[in-house]
Amino acid sequence: MTKKLELRFHGRIIDSLGIQMYQSPVAALAELVANAWDAKAGEVDITLPRALHEKATIIVKDNGDGMTFHECQEHYLNVGRNRRIDDATSPSLSGRPVLGRKGIGKLAGFGIADVLEVDTTSGKTGERTVFSLDINALRDESFVSTSARPIATSVIEDPDPSRIPNKGTTITLRSLKLSQRPNPDRFARSMSRRFLLNQVADNFRVLVNSKPIPEDVELSGMQFDFPRDYRPNEIPAGVTVEGDWAIEEVEGEEVKWRVRFAEYPIGTDEFRGISIYCGPKVAQTPFFFNLSGSLDGQHGQQYISGIVQADFIDQFPVDLITTERQRINWEMKEAKPLEEWGQARTKSLLTIWKDRRAEAKTKELDDKVGRFSERLNRLPSSERQVVSGAIRKLAQVPALDQDQFASLAEAILTAWEGGRLQKLIERVADVENMTEGVLLALLAETQVLTALHTAEAVRAKLDIITGLRERIEKKELENAVRDFIAEHPWLLSPEWETFRKERKISGLVEDALGESGIATDIEWKGRADLVMSAGHEVLVVEFMRPGLTLDYDHIDRFARYVRILREKIAANSGLKFSKVSGLLVAENLAKKPGMASQIDALSKDGMGCLEWRQLLAKAESQWSEFLDALGSRTPKDSRLAALQQASEDNAREGA
Ligand SMILES: Nc1ncnc2c1ncn2[C@@H]1O[C@H](COP(=O)(O)OP(=O)(O)OP(=O)(O)O)[C@@H](O)[C@H]1O
Ligand SMILES: [Mg+2]
């Protein structure tokens, strides 16, 4: 007896072909979309489940050519069939490059579902066939070899021309294996990264839940767009620019590309890098042409979003696209020229990007120089050169975004004027290449510097508060002091720092003063002392006559006044104010029973009653705390420590 060997396939081979390769719904469904393209569909609609449950389905419906019963058998159910070889005589696909080649794409559905149901109507004969594939049944029985596996059919309808207009294929995925319901918007955006539609074909639409996917993922905040932003002398030899696209030849084959740089680093890996498309479909998800080593402008990789259309990669007799279809097999010699071309292009674009980025920042600086020019001009010309030189150096540090750069440039100018950091700034202006070390040193110093400026300002405020306290103690509570407070509301407390005099509501204030009886009260001179606002908040301040002791009656009238004003403001829909606070300041508060709790209750209702002494002590302690916080947030610095010490000494004297 002659011995013989045979090759056997286990049903589980399908696991390797389908399940394991396409676990993301987008990757799996992209294969079904590709099949619709190959079937010459004008439209394919993916319906995602609203919720995940046992009966949830994903439906992919196309209006392509469908399949005859015979084609279901010979084409669909023939795993591993290469249609490009077997269909050599088939009519050309209305100018569309054929995407299918491996004969396994349909199995991608098993990556996310256990059951695939196919319902197809042939555009040639009107035959309708419905059958389903269940991965568990296919996997169950042991070996498949020559003995074919029976497939469950539920509908077999013979040729009928009246059904031809209904041509198309609907694939229903059941027993879904998703851990999470796909978000339709995110899914549509991801899908649109896998298909270049408007550039390649205007007769194919992909819809998600009946809504077309975005044609071009609009990454917001694009700063540079090549080839459009090439300057005439930068256009590489052999490149033709057509609209937004560059067209050139790589080893005699056409390559079309567009590379954009975002203004800020692109957050998602899915969108960062350059993708390669064959026909409408992605063949290589975003990457950097396998560039390695350190590059000029390397940092720019985080900002790139590029598209390369290289149809020829999928037209070699050998298949260069890896089985999971996310990557081109760059080990293959056929792929080498594209890789080398891509590396060269990417490198040169990164270099151009780096220069442009520095220019853009410098230009921005020039635009803003009006703000600084007066200050710069006050410097002797040699100094002016040093300072603007330092700022320009800074403009070339890619790690700084526009805002950081602007504030640092501002700090440099201020630092120079303050006579500080001159050595460091000179060094910055001198360095050939701004390194991270120099930058960090500069940042640390400017941080101290900024704190120092703030600290000095706070220090000055504390001095003023002390001065004011003295005048009030000497009973010099004159209009000048009130006016001064109106100009410097921070004297009341740091929280009022941004408040400004408010005149729009003076009519309402007069009315409220009248209605509350304050207007006719001699102790109260009958006029509003101070009305201020910031944002949606109004603050009214009343100062009592010097020497006057605040009593129940005053407090009641004041509260009435604020409440009446609140009602009037609320009734006036034209005003943007949503909060009205009041502050009553007197030399003394009567120490009568019940007074303290009355004052307490009012303060919870946004009405404060304070003695001058308390008011100033509160402002002083809050500003001192601010000064302390400033010191603790900033690296140790002797100048800062000296200011804090001075403030503590002062506080002790004042106490
Ligand atoms: N939606 C469809 N409409 C019509 N025919 C289809 C459809 N889906 C699949 N087919 C037929 O079934 C065949 C097998 O599809 P499958 O995706 O497994 O392989 P392929 O597309 O030929 O190659 P690849 O594995 O590279 O995708 C296709 O070649 C096509 O003839
Ligand atoms: Mg396919």
XYZ file of C-alpha atoms and ligand atoms in Angstrom:
687
model
C 0.000 0.000 0.000
C 1.354 3.400 -0.924
C 1.670 5.767 1.947
C 0.358 9.330 1.480
C 0.354 12.623 3.369
C -2.372 15.233 3.318
C -2.644 18.838 4.410
C -5.431 19.487 6.848
C -6.902 22.699 8.169
C -8.492 22.990 11.518
C -11.591 25.157 11.785
C -9.687 27.186 14.333
C -7.518 28.647 11.572
C -10.363 31.114 11.228
C -9.554 32.391 14.681
C -6.125 33.428 13.533
C -7.402 34.946 10.334
C -10.329 36.822 11.726
C -10.749 37.092 15.410
C -7.294 37.896 16.530
C -6.459 40.380 13.857
C -9.419 42.686 13.914
C -10.474 43.277 17.451
C -11.177 46.927 16.993
C -14.601 47.512 15.475
C -13.170 50.125 13.130
C -10.483 47.794 11.777
C -12.961 44.928 11.368
C -15.682 46.974 9.703
C -13.194 48.711 7.418
C -12.780 45.328 5.717
C -16.503 45.083 5.072
C -16.482 48.624 3.709
C -13.603 47.618 1.420
C -15.724 44.752 0.125
C -18.551 47.164 -0.648
C -16.097 49.323 -2.605
C -14.972 46.281 -4.568
C -18.618 45.430 -5.268
C -18.930 48.861 -6.947
C -21.367 50.108 -4.351
C -22.218 53.801 -4.394
C -22.959 53.753 -0.715
C -22.399 51.625 2.352
C -24.177 52.298 5.628
C -22.975 50.963 8.963
C -25.620 50.809 11.679
C -24.149 50.621 15.162
C -26.054 49.205 18.126
C -27.748 51.687 20.449
C -26.985 49.488 23.416
C -25.114 46.264 24.000
C -27.290 43.263 24.783
C -27.658 39.680 23.541
C -29.679 40.682 20.498
C -27.591 43.721 19.562
C -26.361 43.789 15.957
C -24.095 45.752 13.683
C -25.406 46.015 10.121
C -23.321 46.845 7.073
C -25.519 47.452 4.061
C -24.246 48.250 0.598
C -25.922 48.809 -2.771
C -23.190 47.112 -4.776
C -23.385 44.284 -7.281
C -24.289 41.629 -4.729
C -23.606 37.957 -5.422
C -25.353 35.157 -7.276
C -25.783 31.857 -5.481
C -22.813 30.595 -7.426
C -20.677 33.584 -6.419
C -21.597 33.111 -2.766
C -20.041 29.705 -3.043
C -17.090 30.417 -5.299
C -16.134 33.890 -4.149
C -17.383 34.469 -0.644
C -17.106 31.006 0.837
C -13.750 30.340 -0.717
C -11.296 31.374 1.990
C -7.964 32.581 0.654
C -9.098 33.035 -2.924
C -7.098 35.712 -4.712
C -9.660 37.496 -6.839
C -7.049 39.469 -8.731
C -5.678 36.231 -10.192
C -8.912 34.235 -10.416
C -10.988 37.114 -11.785
C -8.397 38.149 -14.340
C -11.161 38.306 -16.923
C -13.678 40.148 -14.763
C -14.769 43.589 -15.992
C -12.817 46.526 -14.633
C -14.380 48.079 -11.586
C -15.574 51.328 -13.122
C -12.099 52.764 -12.691
C -11.764 51.767 -9.037
C -8.602 49.996 -7.981
C -9.554 46.590 -6.550
C -8.824 46.405 -2.829
C -9.443 42.690 -2.195
C -6.674 40.226 -2.722
C -6.186 37.929 0.276
C -9.632 36.320 0.330
C -9.970 36.661 4.108
C -11.369 40.161 4.672
C -14.881 38.912 5.398
C -13.519 36.974 8.377
C -12.642 40.282 10.016
C -16.267 40.336 11.172
C -15.421 37.461 13.509
C -13.091 39.797 15.372
C -16.133 41.479 16.883
C -19.028 39.025 16.398
C -19.649 35.262 16.540
C -22.222 35.170 13.759
C -22.115 36.778 10.301
C -25.341 36.744 8.340
C -25.096 37.518 4.643
C -28.149 38.660 2.698
C -27.238 39.366 -0.901
C -29.137 40.133 -4.104
C -27.268 39.864 -7.380
C -27.374 42.820 -9.717
C -26.826 40.459 -12.623
C -29.606 37.931 -12.091
C -31.744 39.155 -9.224
C -31.004 35.962 -7.290
C -31.254 36.415 -3.543
C -29.310 34.312 -1.082
C -29.241 34.465 2.690
C -26.850 32.386 4.739
C -25.021 32.640 7.984
C -21.652 31.697 9.372
C -21.242 30.885 13.049
C -17.668 30.880 14.283
C -18.472 28.398 17.051
C -19.899 25.883 14.609
C -16.981 26.316 12.216
C -14.438 25.931 14.952
C -16.165 22.967 16.575
C -15.647 20.100 14.228
C -12.090 18.979 13.996
C -10.415 19.029 10.620
C -11.479 20.483 7.349
C -9.716 19.334 4.293
C -11.275 18.241 1.084
C -14.577 17.667 2.800
C -16.392 20.954 2.683
C -18.331 22.409 5.571
C -22.110 22.784 5.081
C -23.363 26.330 5.568
C -26.868 27.148 6.775
C -28.916 28.927 4.119
C -32.278 30.408 4.987
C -33.306 31.925 1.666
C -32.505 30.822 -1.855
C -34.475 32.750 -4.436
C -34.021 32.047 -8.113
C -33.069 34.625 -10.738
C -35.727 37.322 -11.116
C -35.063 40.554 -13.056
C -37.612 42.438 -10.943
C -35.295 42.122 -7.955
C -32.290 43.581 -9.786
C -32.957 47.167 -8.599
C -32.647 45.874 -5.014
C -29.140 44.658 -5.671
C -26.654 44.789 -2.851
C -25.387 42.991 0.194
C -26.271 43.346 3.839
C -24.006 41.785 6.430
C -25.499 41.493 9.901
C -23.105 40.820 12.758
C -24.725 39.049 15.707
C -23.550 37.811 19.104
C -21.296 40.826 19.387
C -18.098 40.529 21.360
C -17.689 44.192 22.188
C -16.929 45.316 25.710
C -18.183 48.788 24.978
C -20.782 50.313 22.696
C -18.950 52.174 19.895
C -19.510 55.911 20.062
C -20.899 56.823 16.623
C -19.020 60.121 16.262
C -15.687 58.760 17.352
C -16.248 55.682 15.228
C -17.047 57.827 12.172
C -13.953 59.939 12.681
C -11.759 56.868 13.027
C -13.314 55.291 9.973
C -12.659 58.427 7.976
C -8.955 58.070 8.752
C -9.021 54.699 7.035
C -10.579 55.855 3.804
C -9.649 58.767 1.620
C -12.919 59.419 -0.045
C -13.198 62.788 -1.682
C -9.684 62.725 -3.077
C -10.098 59.341 -4.679
C -13.693 58.849 -5.704
C -16.747 61.025 -5.618
C -19.020 58.043 -6.282
C -18.577 56.197 -2.997
C -20.032 57.235 0.331
C -19.569 55.667 3.745
C -22.289 56.352 6.293
C -22.514 55.624 9.978
C -26.074 55.423 11.247
C -27.112 56.930 7.883
C -24.850 59.971 8.346
C -21.861 60.378 5.996
C -18.524 60.108 7.758
C -16.450 63.304 7.727
C -14.616 63.613 4.426
C -11.405 64.892 5.882
C -10.710 64.783 9.549
C -10.472 68.449 10.326
C -7.720 68.697 12.848
C -8.231 72.064 14.387
C -5.398 74.534 14.640
C -3.272 73.592 11.623
C -0.335 75.938 11.345
C 1.478 74.823 8.196
C 0.222 72.905 5.197
C 2.649 71.469 2.630
C 3.050 71.693 -0.335
C 0.933 74.866 -0.080
C 3.305 76.516 2.368
C 6.464 75.732 0.419
C 8.293 78.842 -0.720
C 9.179 78.727 -4.401
C 12.831 77.874 -3.720
C 11.881 75.067 -1.353
C 9.814 72.940 -3.726
C 11.799 69.729 -4.248
C 12.822 68.908 -7.811
C 10.182 66.857 -9.624
C 7.306 67.975 -7.412
C 4.205 69.400 -9.102
C 1.713 71.196 -6.913
C -1.964 70.644 -7.688
C -4.270 72.430 -5.265
C -3.432 71.187 -1.799
C -1.538 68.197 -3.141
C 2.020 67.509 -4.227
C 2.520 64.996 -7.010
C 5.810 63.347 -7.823
C 7.294 60.107 -9.046
C 9.073 57.495 -6.979
C 10.851 55.010 -9.225
C 8.454 55.833 -12.031
C 5.338 55.449 -9.888
C 3.048 58.315 -8.955
C 2.912 59.445 -5.347
C 0.549 62.142 -4.132
C 0.928 63.719 -0.732
C -0.079 66.414 1.711
C 1.554 67.001 5.084
C 0.225 69.373 7.692
C 1.642 70.575 10.990
C -0.633 71.472 13.854
C 0.004 74.465 16.032
C -0.002 72.340 19.181
C 1.132 68.723 19.613
C -1.458 66.258 18.331
C -2.839 64.311 21.272
C -3.941 61.028 19.725
C -1.514 58.540 18.193
C -4.218 57.634 15.743
C -3.900 61.061 14.121
C -0.198 61.741 14.572
C 2.178 60.780 11.772
C 1.952 60.093 8.077
C -0.468 57.501 6.699
C -0.161 55.752 3.384
C -3.187 54.951 1.271
C -3.583 52.536 -1.625
C -6.679 53.511 -3.524
C -9.130 54.835 -0.980
C -7.977 52.578 1.829
C -5.262 53.028 4.403
C -2.384 50.574 3.996
C -0.119 51.990 6.652
C -1.487 53.716 9.738
C 0.329 56.905 10.831
C 4.074 56.485 11.222
C 7.331 58.282 10.448
C 8.788 56.113 7.706
C 10.788 54.198 10.305
C 13.104 57.152 10.829
C 15.523 56.626 13.667
C 18.311 58.506 15.374
C 18.105 62.155 16.278
C 16.776 64.476 13.632
C 16.746 68.159 13.000
C 13.334 69.369 14.073
C 12.547 65.930 15.490
C 10.217 67.539 17.948
C 7.962 68.353 14.995
C 6.895 64.714 14.758
C 4.323 65.423 17.429
C 2.697 68.002 15.185
C 2.556 66.093 11.888
C -0.543 64.814 10.201
C 0.185 63.605 6.703
C -1.348 61.637 3.866
C 0.545 59.820 1.144
C -1.310 58.227 -1.713
C 0.790 55.453 -3.235
C -1.482 53.092 -5.164
C 1.419 51.221 -6.717
C 2.319 49.633 -3.379
C -0.748 47.382 -3.696
C -0.173 46.556 -7.332
C 2.935 44.393 -7.181
C 2.517 40.670 -7.774
C 3.582 40.187 -4.157
C 1.356 41.428 -1.391
C 3.141 44.175 0.562
C 0.327 44.872 2.960
C 0.489 42.850 6.157
C -2.354 40.511 7.022
C -3.877 42.782 9.624
C -3.751 45.604 7.037
C -2.383 48.267 9.310
C 1.105 48.220 7.974
C 3.179 47.894 4.829
C 5.853 45.222 5.001
C 8.916 47.447 4.768
C 11.263 44.468 4.714
C 10.206 43.786 1.143
C 12.488 45.180 -1.495
C 9.533 46.584 -3.452
C 8.719 48.872 -0.530
C 12.228 50.263 -0.123
C 12.062 53.145 -2.624
C 8.912 54.499 -0.981
C 10.474 54.204 2.450
C 13.601 56.062 1.370
C 11.571 58.733 -0.381
C 9.364 59.136 2.684
C 12.349 59.450 5.012
C 13.920 62.154 2.878
C 10.653 64.102 2.557
C 9.874 63.835 6.248
C 13.359 65.006 7.217
C 13.275 68.016 4.949
C 9.768 68.972 6.062
C 10.836 68.753 9.706
C 13.737 71.098 9.008
C 11.503 73.571 7.214
C 8.975 73.288 10.007
C 11.591 74.131 12.588
C 12.638 77.307 10.779
C 9.074 78.328 10.048
C 8.045 77.803 13.599
C 10.814 80.083 14.829
C 9.871 82.633 12.186
C 6.232 82.508 13.122
C 7.142 83.173 16.706
C 9.528 85.958 15.803
C 6.941 87.503 13.552
C 4.483 87.332 16.356
C 7.057 89.062 18.480
C 7.519 91.738 15.851
C 3.789 92.214 15.800
C 3.810 92.683 19.505
C 6.914 94.794 19.532
C 4.756 97.927 19.549
C 4.027 97.010 23.123
C 7.703 96.782 23.949
C 9.249 99.248 21.535
C 9.080 102.199 23.871
C 10.789 100.186 26.544
C 13.331 98.766 24.136
C 14.088 102.237 22.804
C 14.852 103.523 26.237
C 17.753 101.074 26.381
C 21.121 102.096 24.925
C 21.397 100.544 21.499
C 23.975 97.939 22.525
C 21.685 96.765 25.300
C 18.706 96.767 22.995
C 20.566 94.358 20.779
C 21.307 92.006 23.639
C 17.722 91.948 24.842
C 16.070 91.513 21.469
C 18.740 88.927 20.591
C 17.830 86.937 23.688
C 14.175 87.100 22.815
C 14.824 85.890 19.313
C 16.872 82.963 20.639
C 13.981 82.063 22.803
C 11.721 82.089 19.782
C 13.665 79.164 18.398
C 13.027 76.814 21.292
C 10.484 74.376 19.876
C 9.327 73.251 23.314
C 7.696 76.610 24.015
C 4.217 77.283 22.775
C 3.179 80.789 21.734
C 1.790 81.777 25.112
C 4.763 80.546 27.082
C 7.078 82.289 24.696
C 5.222 85.590 24.945
C 5.257 85.616 28.724
C 8.915 84.653 28.834
C 9.825 87.407 26.386
C 7.924 89.873 28.491
C 9.727 88.644 31.594
C 13.101 89.093 29.936
C 12.377 92.724 29.171
C 11.142 93.358 32.662
C 14.127 91.586 34.128
C 16.533 93.659 32.131
C 14.856 96.888 33.157
C 14.978 95.820 36.763
C 18.711 95.426 36.382
C 18.428 91.768 37.247
C 19.554 88.714 35.378
C 21.662 90.750 32.991
C 24.385 88.127 32.947
C 21.924 85.404 32.145
C 20.201 87.371 29.420
C 23.536 88.208 27.840
C 24.344 84.536 27.870
C 21.066 83.655 26.234
C 21.703 86.205 23.502
C 25.138 84.687 22.938
C 24.434 80.975 22.830
C 24.526 79.394 19.414
C 21.945 76.806 20.172
C 19.477 77.274 22.957
C 19.808 74.099 25.002
C 17.363 72.798 27.510
C 19.805 73.526 30.344
C 20.033 77.218 29.543
C 16.311 77.388 29.114
C 15.648 75.734 32.451
C 18.034 78.050 34.249
C 16.281 80.972 32.641
C 12.874 79.644 33.582
C 13.865 79.113 37.206
C 15.255 82.633 37.396
C 12.253 84.216 35.745
C 9.986 82.350 38.096
C 11.799 83.905 41.035
C 11.740 87.193 39.236
C 8.031 87.178 38.593
C 7.421 86.273 42.205
C 9.750 89.071 43.210
C 7.838 91.619 41.189
C 4.567 90.459 42.628
C 6.054 90.421 46.090
C 7.276 93.972 45.694
C 3.848 95.067 44.570
C 2.235 93.349 47.545
C 4.836 94.840 49.828
C 3.962 98.310 48.537
C 0.298 97.619 49.165
C 1.022 96.598 52.732
C 2.910 99.863 53.237
C -0.060 101.813 51.952
C -2.398 99.954 54.266
C -0.159 100.874 57.178
C -0.187 104.507 56.069
C -3.928 104.497 55.791
C -4.287 102.998 59.236
C -2.273 105.852 60.667
C -4.416 108.483 58.981
C -7.587 106.874 60.195
C -6.269 106.579 63.700
C -5.568 110.305 63.563
C -9.213 110.726 62.456
C -8.217 112.053 59.091
C -11.116 110.253 57.540
C -11.687 112.718 54.773
C -13.097 112.434 51.309
C -9.576 111.949 50.000
C -9.340 108.640 51.789
C -12.627 107.478 50.272
C -11.564 108.526 46.844
C -8.318 106.750 47.366
C -10.170 103.572 48.266
C -12.340 103.973 45.189
C -9.173 103.983 43.110
C -7.580 101.153 45.067
C -10.341 98.792 46.124
C -7.769 96.150 47.085
C -7.436 98.145 50.278
C -10.706 96.572 51.335
C -9.416 93.078 50.724
C -7.511 91.236 47.938
C -10.781 89.823 46.616
C -11.896 93.318 45.558
C -8.702 94.013 43.634
C -10.347 93.883 40.224
C -13.374 96.008 41.126
C -13.904 99.322 39.367
C -16.274 102.228 39.922
C -19.701 101.472 38.516
C -21.847 104.346 37.201
C -24.514 102.507 35.217
C -26.703 101.839 38.243
C -26.394 105.195 40.004
C -30.105 105.927 39.403
C -31.120 102.663 41.065
C -28.733 103.345 43.935
C -30.232 106.813 44.537
C -33.723 105.325 44.622
C -32.673 102.571 47.031
C -31.026 105.141 49.304
C -34.239 107.149 49.315
C -36.532 104.193 49.933
C -34.420 102.859 52.783
C -34.474 106.225 54.535
C -30.741 106.726 54.299
C -31.058 109.717 52.006
C -32.733 111.796 54.685
C -30.536 110.641 57.559
C -28.160 113.369 58.677
C -25.644 110.900 60.076
C -25.461 109.491 56.623
C -25.086 112.554 54.428
C -27.550 110.894 52.046
C -25.223 109.998 49.251
C -23.801 106.737 48.023
C -20.174 106.520 49.004
C -18.837 103.925 46.674
C -20.424 101.680 44.043
C -18.104 99.242 42.296
C -18.416 96.201 40.114
C -16.452 93.376 38.586
C -17.963 90.772 36.284
C -21.425 89.915 37.570
C -20.915 91.320 41.017
C -21.725 94.760 42.452
C -20.237 96.027 45.698
C -21.677 99.018 47.545
C -19.638 100.522 50.363
C -20.932 103.000 52.946
C -18.624 104.863 55.290
C -20.182 106.296 58.473
C -19.286 109.733 59.765
C -16.073 109.699 61.857
C -16.645 109.282 65.537
C -20.018 107.675 64.958
C -20.875 104.407 66.664
C -22.832 101.976 64.556
C -26.170 100.965 66.018
C -29.044 98.568 65.276
C -30.894 101.252 63.442
C -27.992 101.969 61.081
C -27.501 98.324 60.366
C -31.197 97.807 59.623
C -31.302 100.680 57.206
C -28.166 99.555 55.513
C -29.560 96.024 55.096
C -32.797 97.444 53.720
C -30.843 99.599 51.299
C -28.851 96.620 49.968
C -31.972 94.442 49.661
C -33.948 97.128 47.866
C -31.023 97.619 45.503
C -30.886 93.869 44.883
C -34.547 93.814 43.936
C -34.156 96.776 41.611
C -31.149 95.260 39.893
C -32.873 91.887 39.561
C -35.937 93.569 38.051
C -33.821 95.285 35.430
C -33.199 92.589 32.859
C -30.733 94.781 30.958
C -28.158 94.484 33.746
C -25.733 91.614 33.844
C -25.306 91.621 37.623
C -26.273 88.537 39.581
C -24.748 89.375 42.953
C -24.941 92.519 45.085
C -22.717 92.742 48.157
C -22.561 95.497 50.716
C -19.946 96.785 53.118
C -20.663 99.205 55.967
C -17.631 100.745 57.619
C -17.748 102.737 60.832
C -15.320 103.868 63.446
C -16.974 101.810 66.173
C -19.621 99.123 66.432
C -21.946 99.342 69.443
C -21.310 96.434 71.810
C -24.967 95.759 72.547
C -26.461 92.329 73.199
C -27.521 90.611 69.982
C -25.439 92.913 67.788
C -22.735 90.356 67.121
C -25.160 87.710 65.915
C -27.054 90.254 63.830
C -23.784 91.249 62.107
C -22.940 87.602 61.680
C -26.270 86.853 60.015
C -25.880 89.779 57.618
C -22.372 88.751 56.644
C -23.745 85.368 55.557
C -26.116 87.335 53.337
C -23.269 89.218 51.649
C -23.409 92.328 53.848
C -20.398 93.112 55.982
C -20.290 95.570 58.859
C -16.812 96.423 60.004
C -14.849 98.860 62.051
C -12.034 100.599 60.222
C -9.549 98.831 62.409
C -10.964 95.417 61.562
C -11.164 96.231 57.881
C -7.538 97.209 57.621
C -6.312 94.382 59.823
C -8.172 91.937 57.604
C -6.756 93.410 54.414
C -3.300 93.403 55.905
C -3.390 89.815 57.062
C -4.769 88.603 53.749
C -2.087 90.378 51.758
C 0.592 89.039 54.098
C -0.707 85.524 53.584
C -0.522 86.111 49.880
C 3.089 87.139 50.241
C 3.863 83.993 52.220
C 2.171 81.786 49.655
C 4.228 83.453 46.953
C 7.415 82.565 48.791
C 6.454 78.949 49.303
C 5.600 78.438 45.631
C 8.934 79.813 44.454
C 12.470 78.486 44.737
C 14.435 79.910 47.667
C 15.568 83.410 46.938
C 17.194 85.825 49.361
C 15.498 88.906 47.867
C 12.091 87.357 48.366
C 12.945 86.266 51.896
C 13.995 89.834 52.760
C 10.648 91.199 51.603
C 8.773 88.638 53.667
C 10.846 89.442 56.704
C 10.066 93.140 56.303
C 6.383 92.360 56.158
C 6.545 90.255 59.307
C 8.403 93.017 61.161
C 5.775 95.486 60.103
C 2.966 93.252 61.260
C 4.606 92.958 64.655
C 4.935 96.731 64.956
C 1.337 97.222 63.911
C 0.014 94.688 66.417
N -20.302 43.230 0.036
C -20.016 42.380 -0.971
N -20.664 42.481 -2.152
C -20.377 41.638 -3.165
N -19.436 40.675 -3.099
C -18.753 40.535 -1.942
C -19.014 41.370 -0.829
N -18.205 40.994 0.174
C -17.458 39.997 -0.300
N -17.781 39.712 -1.570
C -17.179 38.687 -2.397
O -16.549 37.781 -1.547
C -15.163 37.715 -1.815
C -14.403 37.484 -0.553
O -14.326 38.635 0.238
P -13.075 38.835 1.180
O -13.138 40.174 1.768
O -12.995 37.693 2.107
O -11.862 38.723 0.206
P -11.315 39.767 -0.852
O -12.061 41.012 -0.713
O -11.324 39.115 -2.167
O -9.828 39.926 -0.382
P -9.253 40.593 0.946
O -9.066 39.497 1.941
O -7.982 41.193 0.519
O -10.281 41.534 1.402
C -14.830 39.006 -2.521
O -13.727 38.859 -3.366
C -16.119 39.264 -3.313
O -16.119 38.537 -4.501
Mg -12.174 42.086 1.085
